[in-house]
């Protein structure tokens, strides 16, 4: 399995989605099986729970998932059917961690914590954050 990552920061309207779709078409025309995943940094679980003034229009998938318009481009360009699982948001990741949290009656209580990304040799001043489950950042 090979991956192609198209990134361009958080600036909207650069053409990242159309570029990813076009690359997908080229790969598909070479006989490769292609799918697409969109990763969005917002804390909402999907684009449908955001204000249209914040996010803009949403695309509704066959399974009812309300996602970014880019997924509509992926479906049309690649002639594939995507599901809500092809759209990953920070909110979905948090929701999944919460669903896996042990019950309060568990003898070994654990929590979720956001910790600084240790990109700078352990001093904790690197950009971003890493999500950990459990105590000590590894459990």
PDB file of C-alpha atoms in Angstrom:
ATOM      1  CA  UNK A   1       0.000   0.000   0.000  1.00  0.00           C
ATOM      2  CA  UNK A   2       1.303   3.444  -0.921  1.00  0.00           C
ATOM      3  CA  UNK A   3       0.122   6.865   0.249  1.00  0.00           C
ATOM      4  CA  UNK A   4       0.111  10.270  -1.407  1.00  0.00           C
ATOM      5  CA  UNK A   5      -0.249  13.149   1.049  1.00  0.00           C
ATOM      6  CA  UNK A   6      -1.457  16.504  -0.258  1.00  0.00           C
ATOM      7  CA  UNK A   7      -1.080  19.324   2.249  1.00  0.00           C
ATOM      8  CA  UNK A   8      -1.115  23.084   2.113  1.00  0.00           C
ATOM      9  CA  UNK A   9      -1.900  24.223   5.608  1.00  0.00           C
ATOM     10  CA  UNK A  10      -5.240  25.548   6.731  1.00  0.00           C
ATOM     11  CA  UNK A  11      -5.650  28.105   3.958  1.00  0.00           C
ATOM     12  CA  UNK A  12      -8.883  27.458   2.093  1.00  0.00           C
ATOM     13  CA  UNK A  13      -9.253  27.672  -1.657  1.00  0.00           C
ATOM     14  CA  UNK A  14      -5.725  26.688  -2.688  1.00  0.00           C
ATOM     15  CA  UNK A  15      -6.945  23.726  -4.721  1.00  0.00           C
ATOM     16  CA  UNK A  16      -5.664  20.940  -2.452  1.00  0.00           C
ATOM     17  CA  UNK A  17      -8.835  18.892  -2.971  1.00  0.00           C
ATOM     18  CA  UNK A  18      -8.860  19.235  -6.759  1.00  0.00           C
ATOM     19  CA  UNK A  19      -5.123  18.465  -6.834  1.00  0.00           C
ATOM     20  CA  UNK A  20      -5.646  15.313  -4.747  1.00  0.00           C
ATOM     21  CA  UNK A  21      -8.571  14.288  -6.975  1.00  0.00           C
ATOM     22  CA  UNK A  22      -6.526  14.843 -10.137  1.00  0.00           C
ATOM     23  CA  UNK A  23      -3.586  12.834  -8.801  1.00  0.00           C
ATOM     24  CA  UNK A  24      -6.054  10.084  -7.916  1.00  0.00           C
ATOM     25  CA  UNK A  25      -7.406  10.016 -11.484  1.00  0.00           C
ATOM     26  CA  UNK A  26      -3.878   9.738 -12.896  1.00  0.00           C
ATOM     27  CA  UNK A  27      -3.070   6.852 -10.544  1.00  0.00           C
ATOM     28  CA  UNK A  28      -6.373   5.132 -11.310  1.00  0.00           C
ATOM     29  CA  UNK A  29      -5.676   5.435 -15.053  1.00  0.00           C
ATOM     30  CA  UNK A  30      -2.393   3.607 -14.407  1.00  0.00           C
ATOM     31  CA  UNK A  31      -4.400   0.657 -13.097  1.00  0.00           C
ATOM     32  CA  UNK A  32      -4.028   1.326  -9.376  1.00  0.00           C
ATOM     33  CA  UNK A  33      -6.851   1.058  -6.869  1.00  0.00           C
ATOM     34  CA  UNK A  34      -7.405   4.513  -5.381  1.00  0.00           C
ATOM     35  CA  UNK A  35      -9.399   5.927  -2.484  1.00  0.00           C
ATOM     36  CA  UNK A  36      -9.248   9.206  -0.621  1.00  0.00           C
ATOM     37  CA  UNK A  37      -9.275  10.327   3.003  1.00  0.00           C
ATOM     38  CA  UNK A  38      -9.740  13.943   4.092  1.00  0.00           C
ATOM     39  CA  UNK A  39      -8.289  14.974   7.459  1.00  0.00           C
ATOM     40  CA  UNK A  40      -9.647  18.176   9.003  1.00  0.00           C
ATOM     41  CA  UNK A  41      -8.307  19.759  12.203  1.00  0.00           C
ATOM     42  CA  UNK A  42     -11.582  21.098  13.594  1.00  0.00           C
ATOM     43  CA  UNK A  43     -13.030  19.866  16.891  1.00  0.00           C
ATOM     44  CA  UNK A  44     -16.475  19.180  15.441  1.00  0.00           C
ATOM     45  CA  UNK A  45     -17.220  15.577  14.489  1.00  0.00           C
ATOM     46  CA  UNK A  46     -18.282  16.600  10.986  1.00  0.00           C
ATOM     47  CA  UNK A  47     -18.788  19.649   8.792  1.00  0.00           C
ATOM     48  CA  UNK A  48     -22.570  19.510   9.252  1.00  0.00           C
ATOM     49  CA  UNK A  49     -22.260  20.539  12.908  1.00  0.00           C
ATOM     50  CA  UNK A  50     -20.426  23.751  12.006  1.00  0.00           C
ATOM     51  CA  UNK A  51     -21.863  27.116  11.067  1.00  0.00           C
ATOM     52  CA  UNK A  52     -22.137  27.581   7.284  1.00  0.00           C
ATOM     53  CA  UNK A  53     -20.405  30.935   7.802  1.00  0.00           C
ATOM     54  CA  UNK A  54     -17.434  29.125   9.385  1.00  0.00           C
ATOM     55  CA  UNK A  55     -17.161  26.143   7.080  1.00  0.00           C
ATOM     56  CA  UNK A  56     -19.240  26.840   3.997  1.00  0.00           C
ATOM     57  CA  UNK A  57     -21.357  24.282   2.197  1.00  0.00           C
ATOM     58  CA  UNK A  58     -21.236  20.612   3.086  1.00  0.00           C
ATOM     59  CA  UNK A  59     -21.470  17.523   0.889  1.00  0.00           C
ATOM     60  CA  UNK A  60     -23.812  14.747   2.046  1.00  0.00           C
ATOM     61  CA  UNK A  61     -22.520  11.230   1.401  1.00  0.00           C
ATOM     62  CA  UNK A  62     -24.703   8.195   0.641  1.00  0.00           C
ATOM     63  CA  UNK A  63     -24.388   7.031   4.268  1.00  0.00           C
ATOM     64  CA  UNK A  64     -25.594  10.431   5.535  1.00  0.00           C
ATOM     65  CA  UNK A  65     -22.174  11.772   6.509  1.00  0.00           C
ATOM     66  CA  UNK A  66     -21.973  15.565   6.224  1.00  0.00           C
ATOM     67  CA  UNK A  67     -18.470  16.334   5.017  1.00  0.00           C
ATOM     68  CA  UNK A  68     -16.317  18.905   3.248  1.00  0.00           C
ATOM     69  CA  UNK A  69     -17.072  19.535  -0.436  1.00  0.00           C
ATOM     70  CA  UNK A  70     -13.704  17.993  -1.325  1.00  0.00           C
ATOM     71  CA  UNK A  71     -15.157  14.532  -0.695  1.00  0.00           C
ATOM     72  CA  UNK A  72     -17.757  15.235  -3.377  1.00  0.00           C
ATOM     73  CA  UNK A  73     -14.912  16.040  -5.764  1.00  0.00           C
ATOM     74  CA  UNK A  74     -13.156  12.797  -4.822  1.00  0.00           C
ATOM     75  CA  UNK A  75     -16.322  10.792  -5.528  1.00  0.00           C
ATOM     76  CA  UNK A  76     -16.938  12.416  -8.906  1.00  0.00           C
ATOM     77  CA  UNK A  77     -13.326  12.461 -10.127  1.00  0.00           C
ATOM     78  CA  UNK A  78     -12.540   8.907  -9.011  1.00  0.00           C
ATOM     79  CA  UNK A  79     -16.007   7.399  -9.638  1.00  0.00           C
ATOM     80  CA  UNK A  80     -16.083   5.864  -6.146  1.00  0.00           C
ATOM     81  CA  UNK A  81     -18.484   5.943  -3.208  1.00  0.00           C
ATOM     82  CA  UNK A  82     -17.028   7.276   0.027  1.00  0.00           C
ATOM     83  CA  UNK A  83     -18.381   6.983   3.568  1.00  0.00           C
ATOM     84  CA  UNK A  84     -18.138   9.152   6.659  1.00  0.00           C
ATOM     85  CA  UNK A  85     -15.072   7.065   7.586  1.00  0.00           C
ATOM     86  CA  UNK A  86     -13.200   8.736   4.703  1.00  0.00           C
ATOM     87  CA  UNK A  87     -13.406  11.998   6.666  1.00  0.00           C
ATOM     88  CA  UNK A  88     -11.313  12.260   9.837  1.00  0.00           C
ATOM     89  CA  UNK A  89     -11.648  15.219  12.203  1.00  0.00           C
ATOM     90  CA  UNK A  90     -10.021  15.988  15.537  1.00  0.00           C
ATOM     91  CA  UNK A  91     -13.515  15.834  17.044  1.00  0.00           C
ATOM     92  CA  UNK A  92     -13.956  12.251  15.803  1.00  0.00           C
ATOM     93  CA  UNK A  93     -10.610  11.276  17.295  1.00  0.00           C
ATOM     94  CA  UNK A  94     -11.561  12.748  20.688  1.00  0.00           C
ATOM     95  CA  UNK A  95     -14.941  11.012  20.491  1.00  0.00           C
ATOM     96  CA  UNK A  96     -13.245   7.665  19.800  1.00  0.00           C
ATOM     97  CA  UNK A  97     -10.874   8.098  22.747  1.00  0.00           C
ATOM     98  CA  UNK A  98     -13.799   8.951  25.031  1.00  0.00           C
ATOM     99  CA  UNK A  99     -15.683   5.852  23.853  1.00  0.00           C
ATOM    100  CA  UNK A 100     -12.686   3.687  24.770  1.00  0.00           C
ATOM    101  CA  UNK A 101     -12.167   5.277  28.189  1.00  0.00           C
ATOM    102  CA  UNK A 102     -12.548   2.681  30.963  1.00  0.00           C
ATOM    103  CA  UNK A 103     -15.625   3.062  33.174  1.00  0.00           C
ATOM    104  CA  UNK A 104     -15.297   5.033  36.412  1.00  0.00           C
ATOM    105  CA  UNK A 105     -15.528   1.760  38.366  1.00  0.00           C
ATOM    106  CA  UNK A 106     -12.315   0.470  36.728  1.00  0.00           C
ATOM    107  CA  UNK A 107      -9.681  -0.228  39.386  1.00  0.00           C
ATOM    108  CA  UNK A 108      -7.021   1.488  37.263  1.00  0.00           C
ATOM    109  CA  UNK A 109      -8.428   4.914  36.437  1.00  0.00           C
ATOM    110  CA  UNK A 110      -6.944   6.530  33.362  1.00  0.00           C
ATOM    111  CA  UNK A 111      -7.510   9.855  31.714  1.00  0.00           C
ATOM    112  CA  UNK A 112      -6.874  11.488  28.398  1.00  0.00           C
ATOM    113  CA  UNK A 113      -4.423  14.314  28.231  1.00  0.00           C
ATOM    114  CA  UNK A 114      -3.021  16.672  25.659  1.00  0.00           C
ATOM    115  CA  UNK A 115       0.713  16.953  25.989  1.00  0.00           C
ATOM    116  CA  UNK A 116       3.199  19.152  24.176  1.00  0.00           C
ATOM    117  CA  UNK A 117       4.728  17.501  21.153  1.00  0.00           C
ATOM    118  CA  UNK A 118       8.265  16.545  22.156  1.00  0.00           C
ATOM    119  CA  UNK A 119       9.822  17.625  18.872  1.00  0.00           C
ATOM    120  CA  UNK A 120      12.612  19.649  20.436  1.00  0.00           C
ATOM    121  CA  UNK A 121      14.574  17.035  22.364  1.00  0.00           C
ATOM    122  CA  UNK A 122      12.151  16.806  25.279  1.00  0.00           C
ATOM    123  CA  UNK A 123      12.001  20.465  26.301  1.00  0.00           C
ATOM    124  CA  UNK A 124       8.281  20.631  25.430  1.00  0.00           C
ATOM    125  CA  UNK A 125       8.357  23.797  23.358  1.00  0.00           C
ATOM    126  CA  UNK A 126       7.792  22.224  19.924  1.00  0.00           C
ATOM    127  CA  UNK A 127       4.689  23.161  17.933  1.00  0.00           C
ATOM    128  CA  UNK A 128       1.502  21.133  18.065  1.00  0.00           C
ATOM    129  CA  UNK A 129       0.260  18.591  20.560  1.00  0.00           C
ATOM    130  CA  UNK A 130       0.101  14.837  20.786  1.00  0.00           C
ATOM    131  CA  UNK A 131      -2.934  12.990  22.112  1.00  0.00           C
ATOM    132  CA  UNK A 132      -2.211  10.250  24.616  1.00  0.00           C
ATOM    133  CA  UNK A 133      -4.456   7.751  26.352  1.00  0.00           C
ATOM    134  CA  UNK A 134      -3.623   6.743  29.885  1.00  0.00           C
ATOM    135  CA  UNK A 135      -1.167   7.894  32.492  1.00  0.00           C
ATOM    136  CA  UNK A 136       2.382   8.676  31.523  1.00  0.00           C
ATOM    137  CA  UNK A 137       1.394   9.280  27.930  1.00  0.00           C
ATOM    138  CA  UNK A 138       1.655   5.658  26.798  1.00  0.00           C
ATOM    139  CA  UNK A 139      -1.093   3.632  28.518  1.00  0.00           C
TER     140      UNK A 139
END
